[in-house]
Short mmCIF file of N, CA, C and O in Angstrom, two decimals:
data_model
loop_
_atom_site.label_atom_id
_atom_site.label_comp_id
_atom_site.label_asym_id
_atom_site.label_seq_id
_atom_site.Cartn_x
_atom_site.Cartn_y
_atom_site.Cartn_z
N MET A 1432 78.19 111.45 108.20
CA MET A 1432 78.74 110.13 108.44
C MET A 1432 79.14 109.42 107.31
O MET A 1432 78.52 109.26 106.21
N SER A 1433 80.35 109.14 107.16
CA SER A 1433 80.96 108.40 105.76
C SER A 1433 81.29 107.20 105.91
O SER A 1433 81.58 106.51 107.07
N THR A 1434 80.80 106.40 105.02
CA THR A 1434 80.97 105.13 104.73
C THR A 1434 81.66 104.59 103.56
O THR A 1434 81.41 104.98 102.82
N LEU A 1435 82.70 103.47 103.70
CA LEU A 1435 83.34 102.90 102.64
C LEU A 1435 83.54 101.49 102.81
O LEU A 1435 83.54 100.70 103.89
N LEU A 1436 83.00 100.84 101.57
CA LEU A 1436 82.88 99.37 101.68
C LEU A 1436 84.00 98.85 100.74
O LEU A 1436 83.92 99.28 99.48
N ILE A 1437 85.09 98.03 101.13
CA ILE A 1437 86.15 97.62 100.20
C ILE A 1437 85.58 96.16 99.84
O ILE A 1437 85.55 95.42 101.00
N ARG A 1438 85.49 95.65 98.84
CA ARG A 1438 84.81 94.37 98.51
C ARG A 1438 85.94 93.47 97.87
O ARG A 1438 86.63 94.00 97.01
N ASN A 1439 85.68 92.26 98.14
CA ASN A 1439 86.58 91.18 97.33
C ASN A 1439 87.82 91.29 97.44
O ASN A 1439 88.54 90.88 96.50
N GLY A 1440 88.34 91.95 98.43
CA GLY A 1440 89.96 91.88 98.46
C GLY A 1440 90.49 90.46 99.42
O GLY A 1440 89.80 89.93 99.84
N THR A 1441 91.64 90.47 99.50
CA THR A 1441 92.37 89.53 100.05
C THR A 1441 92.78 90.14 101.56
O THR A 1441 93.72 91.05 101.51
N ILE A 1442 92.21 89.99 102.59
CA ILE A 1442 92.33 90.85 103.80
C ILE A 1442 93.36 89.92 104.47
O ILE A 1442 93.56 88.73 104.72
N VAL A 1443 94.49 90.72 104.94
CA VAL A 1443 95.67 90.18 105.46
C VAL A 1443 95.84 91.03 106.99
O VAL A 1443 96.10 92.25 107.01
N ASP A 1444 95.55 90.37 108.18
CA ASP A 1444 96.16 90.92 109.17
C ASP A 1444 96.72 90.04 110.25
O ASP A 1444 96.00 89.40 110.97
N PRO A 1445 97.88 90.41 110.31
CA PRO A 1445 98.86 89.26 111.25
C PRO A 1445 98.47 89.27 112.42
O PRO A 1445 98.40 88.23 113.47
N SER A 1446 97.90 90.43 113.19
CA SER A 1446 97.68 90.69 114.56
C SER A 1446 96.44 89.89 115.05
O SER A 1446 96.25 89.39 116.04
N GLN A 1447 95.59 89.51 113.92
CA GLN A 1447 94.26 88.80 114.00
C GLN A 1447 94.16 87.40 113.56
O GLN A 1447 93.51 86.81 113.68
N GLY A 1448 95.65 87.04 113.04
CA GLY A 1448 95.62 85.70 112.49
C GLY A 1448 94.75 85.68 111.14
O GLY A 1448 94.27 84.53 110.91
N MET A 1449 94.58 86.54 110.42
CA MET A 1449 93.59 86.66 109.20
C MET A 1449 94.36 86.66 108.07
O MET A 1449 95.16 87.64 107.61
N GLU A 1450 93.80 85.89 107.12
CA GLU A 1450 94.35 86.00 105.57
C GLU A 1450 93.32 85.22 104.79
O GLU A 1450 93.14 84.03 105.07
N GLY A 1451 92.61 85.80 103.99
CA GLY A 1451 91.66 85.43 102.91
C GLY A 1451 90.99 86.51 102.41
O GLY A 1451 90.74 87.54 102.74
N PRO A 1452 89.97 86.01 101.54
CA PRO A 1452 89.18 86.92 100.98
C PRO A 1452 87.95 87.32 102.03
O PRO A 1452 87.48 86.68 102.68
N GLY A 1453 87.68 88.63 101.61
CA GLY A 1453 86.36 89.12 102.29
C GLY A 1453 86.23 90.93 101.85
O GLY A 1453 86.93 91.18 100.97
N ASP A 1454 85.25 91.15 102.64
CA ASP A 1454 85.05 92.63 102.69
C ASP A 1454 85.18 93.27 103.91
O ASP A 1454 85.14 92.86 104.88
N LEU A 1455 85.43 94.69 103.67
CA LEU A 1455 85.82 95.43 104.92
C LEU A 1455 84.77 96.36 104.86
O LEU A 1455 84.97 97.28 103.89
N LEU A 1456 84.40 96.90 105.87
CA LEU A 1456 83.29 98.00 106.18
C LEU A 1456 83.79 99.01 106.92
O LEU A 1456 84.10 98.63 108.17
N ILE A 1457 84.15 100.17 106.44
CA ILE A 1457 84.40 101.16 107.38
C ILE A 1457 83.77 102.41 107.60
O ILE A 1457 83.20 102.98 106.48
N ARG A 1458 83.20 102.84 108.75
CA ARG A 1458 82.19 103.75 109.15
C ARG A 1458 83.20 104.99 109.94
O ARG A 1458 83.32 104.68 111.29
N ASP A 1459 82.99 106.26 109.27
CA ASP A 1459 83.41 107.25 110.20
C ASP A 1459 85.06 107.09 110.66
O ASP A 1459 85.34 107.39 111.84
N GLY A 1460 85.89 106.43 109.62
CA GLY A 1460 87.10 106.11 109.95
C GLY A 1460 87.42 105.00 110.77
O GLY A 1460 88.64 104.83 111.35
N ARG A 1461 86.32 104.16 111.47
CA ARG A 1461 86.68 102.96 111.99
C ARG A 1461 86.19 101.71 111.33
O ARG A 1461 84.90 101.82 110.60
N ILE A 1462 86.92 100.65 111.62
CA ILE A 1462 86.46 99.48 111.03
C ILE A 1462 85.13 99.05 111.67
O ILE A 1462 85.05 98.75 112.68
N ALA A 1463 84.14 98.79 110.81
CA ALA A 1463 82.96 98.40 111.56
C ALA A 1463 82.51 96.83 111.38
O ALA A 1463 81.84 96.48 112.22
N ALA A 1464 83.04 96.15 110.24
CA ALA A 1464 82.97 95.01 109.99
C ALA A 1464 83.97 94.45 109.16
O ALA A 1464 84.39 95.09 107.80
N ILE A 1465 84.45 93.09 109.08
CA ILE A 1465 85.34 92.22 108.17
C ILE A 1465 84.39 90.89 108.23
O ILE A 1465 84.29 90.35 109.21
N GLU A 1466 84.00 90.75 107.25
CA GLU A 1466 83.38 89.61 107.03
C GLU A 1466 83.54 89.03 105.46
O GLU A 1466 83.87 89.65 104.64
N PRO A 1467 83.12 87.46 105.14
CA PRO A 1467 83.31 87.21 103.82
C PRO A 1467 82.20 87.89 102.86
O PRO A 1467 82.94 88.09 101.70
N ARG A 1468 81.21 88.52 103.28
CA ARG A 1468 80.32 89.27 102.34
C ARG A 1468 79.45 90.08 103.16
O ARG A 1468 78.90 89.73 104.10
N VAL A 1469 79.83 91.60 102.99
CA VAL A 1469 79.09 92.48 103.71
C VAL A 1469 77.74 92.88 102.69
O VAL A 1469 78.13 93.15 101.52
N GLU A 1470 76.68 92.74 103.32
CA GLU A 1470 75.52 92.78 102.16
C GLU A 1470 75.21 94.41 102.00
O GLU A 1470 74.90 95.09 103.09
N GLN A 1471 75.18 94.88 100.83
CA GLN A 1471 75.05 96.25 100.49
C GLN A 1471 74.20 96.12 99.23
O GLN A 1471 74.44 95.19 98.51
N ALA A 1472 73.49 96.91 98.73
CA ALA A 1472 72.74 97.11 97.68
C ALA A 1472 73.31 98.10 96.56
O ALA A 1472 73.69 99.22 96.94
N GLY A 1473 73.69 97.56 95.29
CA GLY A 1473 73.90 98.45 94.05
C GLY A 1473 75.36 98.82 94.25
O GLY A 1473 76.33 98.59 95.20
N GLU A 1474 75.75 99.91 93.61
CA GLU A 1474 77.08 100.50 93.50
C GLU A 1474 77.19 101.18 94.73
O GLU A 1474 78.26 101.33 95.09
N LYS A 1475 76.19 101.95 95.17
CA LYS A 1475 76.34 102.78 96.35
C LYS A 1475 75.68 101.81 97.20
O LYS A 1475 74.55 101.24 97.19
N GLY A 1476 76.12 101.62 98.60
CA GLY A 1476 75.38 100.85 99.57
C GLY A 1476 74.16 101.28 99.92
O GLY A 1476 74.02 102.55 99.63
N SER A 1477 73.31 100.70 100.58
CA SER A 1477 71.81 100.88 101.02
C SER A 1477 72.17 102.26 101.99
O SER A 1477 71.10 103.02 102.05
N ASP A 1478 73.20 102.17 102.77
CA ASP A 1478 73.45 103.58 103.62
C ASP A 1478 74.19 104.65 102.92
O ASP A 1478 74.90 105.39 103.74
N GLY A 1479 74.40 104.42 101.40
CA GLY A 1479 75.36 105.59 100.87
C GLY A 1479 76.57 105.32 101.07
O GLY A 1479 77.55 106.11 100.59
N ALA A 1480 76.95 104.10 101.34
CA ALA A 1480 78.67 103.80 101.31
C ALA A 1480 79.32 103.92 99.95
O ALA A 1480 78.73 103.37 98.84
N GLU A 1481 80.40 104.39 99.81
CA GLU A 1481 81.24 104.14 98.66
C GLU A 1481 81.70 102.81 98.55
O GLU A 1481 82.12 102.28 99.63
N VAL A 1482 81.70 102.12 97.44
CA VAL A 1482 81.94 100.96 97.26
C VAL A 1482 83.19 100.83 96.42
O VAL A 1482 83.33 101.45 95.17
N ILE A 1483 84.38 100.17 96.99
CA ILE A 1483 85.74 99.90 96.09
C ILE A 1483 85.57 98.53 95.72
O ILE A 1483 85.73 97.57 96.93
N ASP A 1484 86.06 98.06 94.57
CA ASP A 1484 86.33 96.93 94.11
C ASP A 1484 87.56 96.56 94.45
O ASP A 1484 88.67 96.92 93.76
N ALA A 1485 88.12 95.53 95.22
CA ALA A 1485 89.46 95.16 95.66
C ALA A 1485 89.73 93.60 94.99
O ALA A 1485 90.63 93.23 95.69
N THR A 1486 89.18 93.17 93.90
CA THR A 1486 89.38 92.00 93.37
C THR A 1486 91.01 91.96 93.23
O THR A 1486 91.31 92.83 92.35
N GLY A 1487 91.57 90.92 93.27
CA GLY A 1487 93.08 90.93 93.09
C GLY A 1487 93.95 91.61 93.87
O GLY A 1487 94.96 91.81 93.61
N LEU A 1488 93.56 92.40 95.00
CA LEU A 1488 94.21 93.11 95.66
C LEU A 1488 94.55 92.95 97.08
O LEU A 1488 93.29 92.11 97.50
N ILE A 1489 95.20 93.38 97.68
CA ILE A 1489 95.53 92.86 99.23
C ILE A 1489 95.04 94.15 99.96
O ILE A 1489 95.26 95.16 99.85
N VAL A 1490 94.21 93.68 101.03
CA VAL A 1490 93.77 94.57 101.97
C VAL A 1490 94.49 94.53 103.39
O VAL A 1490 94.17 93.43 103.77
N ALA A 1491 95.49 95.32 103.80
CA ALA A 1491 96.08 95.24 105.07
C ALA A 1491 96.29 96.41 105.71
O ALA A 1491 96.22 97.78 105.22
N PRO A 1492 96.76 96.66 107.07
CA PRO A 1492 97.08 97.50 107.89
C PRO A 1492 98.25 98.30 107.21
O PRO A 1492 99.05 97.71 106.40
N GLY A 1493 98.24 99.66 107.68
CA GLY A 1493 99.40 100.19 107.12
C GLY A 1493 100.89 99.62 107.22
O GLY A 1493 101.20 98.91 108.21
N PHE A 1494 101.62 99.60 106.35
CA PHE A 1494 103.15 99.67 106.39
C PHE A 1494 103.92 100.54 106.86
O PHE A 1494 103.81 101.54 106.48
N ILE A 1495 105.28 100.23 107.31
CA ILE A 1495 106.13 101.09 107.70
C ILE A 1495 107.38 100.74 107.33
O ILE A 1495 107.93 99.64 107.30
N ASP A 1496 108.25 101.76 106.38
CA ASP A 1496 109.55 101.48 105.82
C ASP A 1496 110.40 101.58 106.88
O ASP A 1496 110.93 102.60 107.32
N LEU A 1497 111.03 100.29 107.10
CA LEU A 1497 112.02 100.32 108.07
C LEU A 1497 113.30 100.71 107.56
O LEU A 1497 114.38 100.67 108.03
N HIS A 1498 113.43 100.82 106.33
CA HIS A 1498 114.93 101.15 105.79
C HIS A 1498 114.81 102.75 105.24
O HIS A 1498 115.05 102.94 104.26
N VAL A 1499 114.29 103.49 105.97
CA VAL A 1499 114.27 104.94 105.73
C VAL A 1499 115.38 105.67 106.13
O VAL A 1499 116.29 105.43 106.95
N HIS A 1500 115.96 106.39 105.28
CA HIS A 1500 117.00 107.52 105.72
C HIS A 1500 116.47 108.84 105.87
O HIS A 1500 115.75 109.52 105.18
N LEU A 1501 116.53 109.12 107.16
CA LEU A 1501 116.15 110.59 107.67
C LEU A 1501 117.37 111.57 107.43
O LEU A 1501 118.29 111.48 108.35
N ARG A 1502 117.10 112.29 106.44
CA ARG A 1502 118.46 113.31 106.30
C ARG A 1502 117.87 114.90 106.20
O ARG A 1502 116.74 114.88 105.55
N GLU A 1503 118.67 115.75 106.41
CA GLU A 1503 118.35 117.04 106.24
C GLU A 1503 118.34 117.35 104.80
O GLU A 1503 119.33 117.12 103.97
#
């Protein structure tokens, strides 16, 4: 079971009407929590989560390049 915690990012999700600071917890490739502060201990979370500091960064769903050129 892999767990990733993205801390202190500006979370932007237009589909949920969300834009603001917070933490994002991902377990087994699925979003488990989006909260102002997900409580974990130390550099590695208490459940062994990898922690990424996203201070000053945007955390958002994937973007699609609408100006792509598909050529052979």
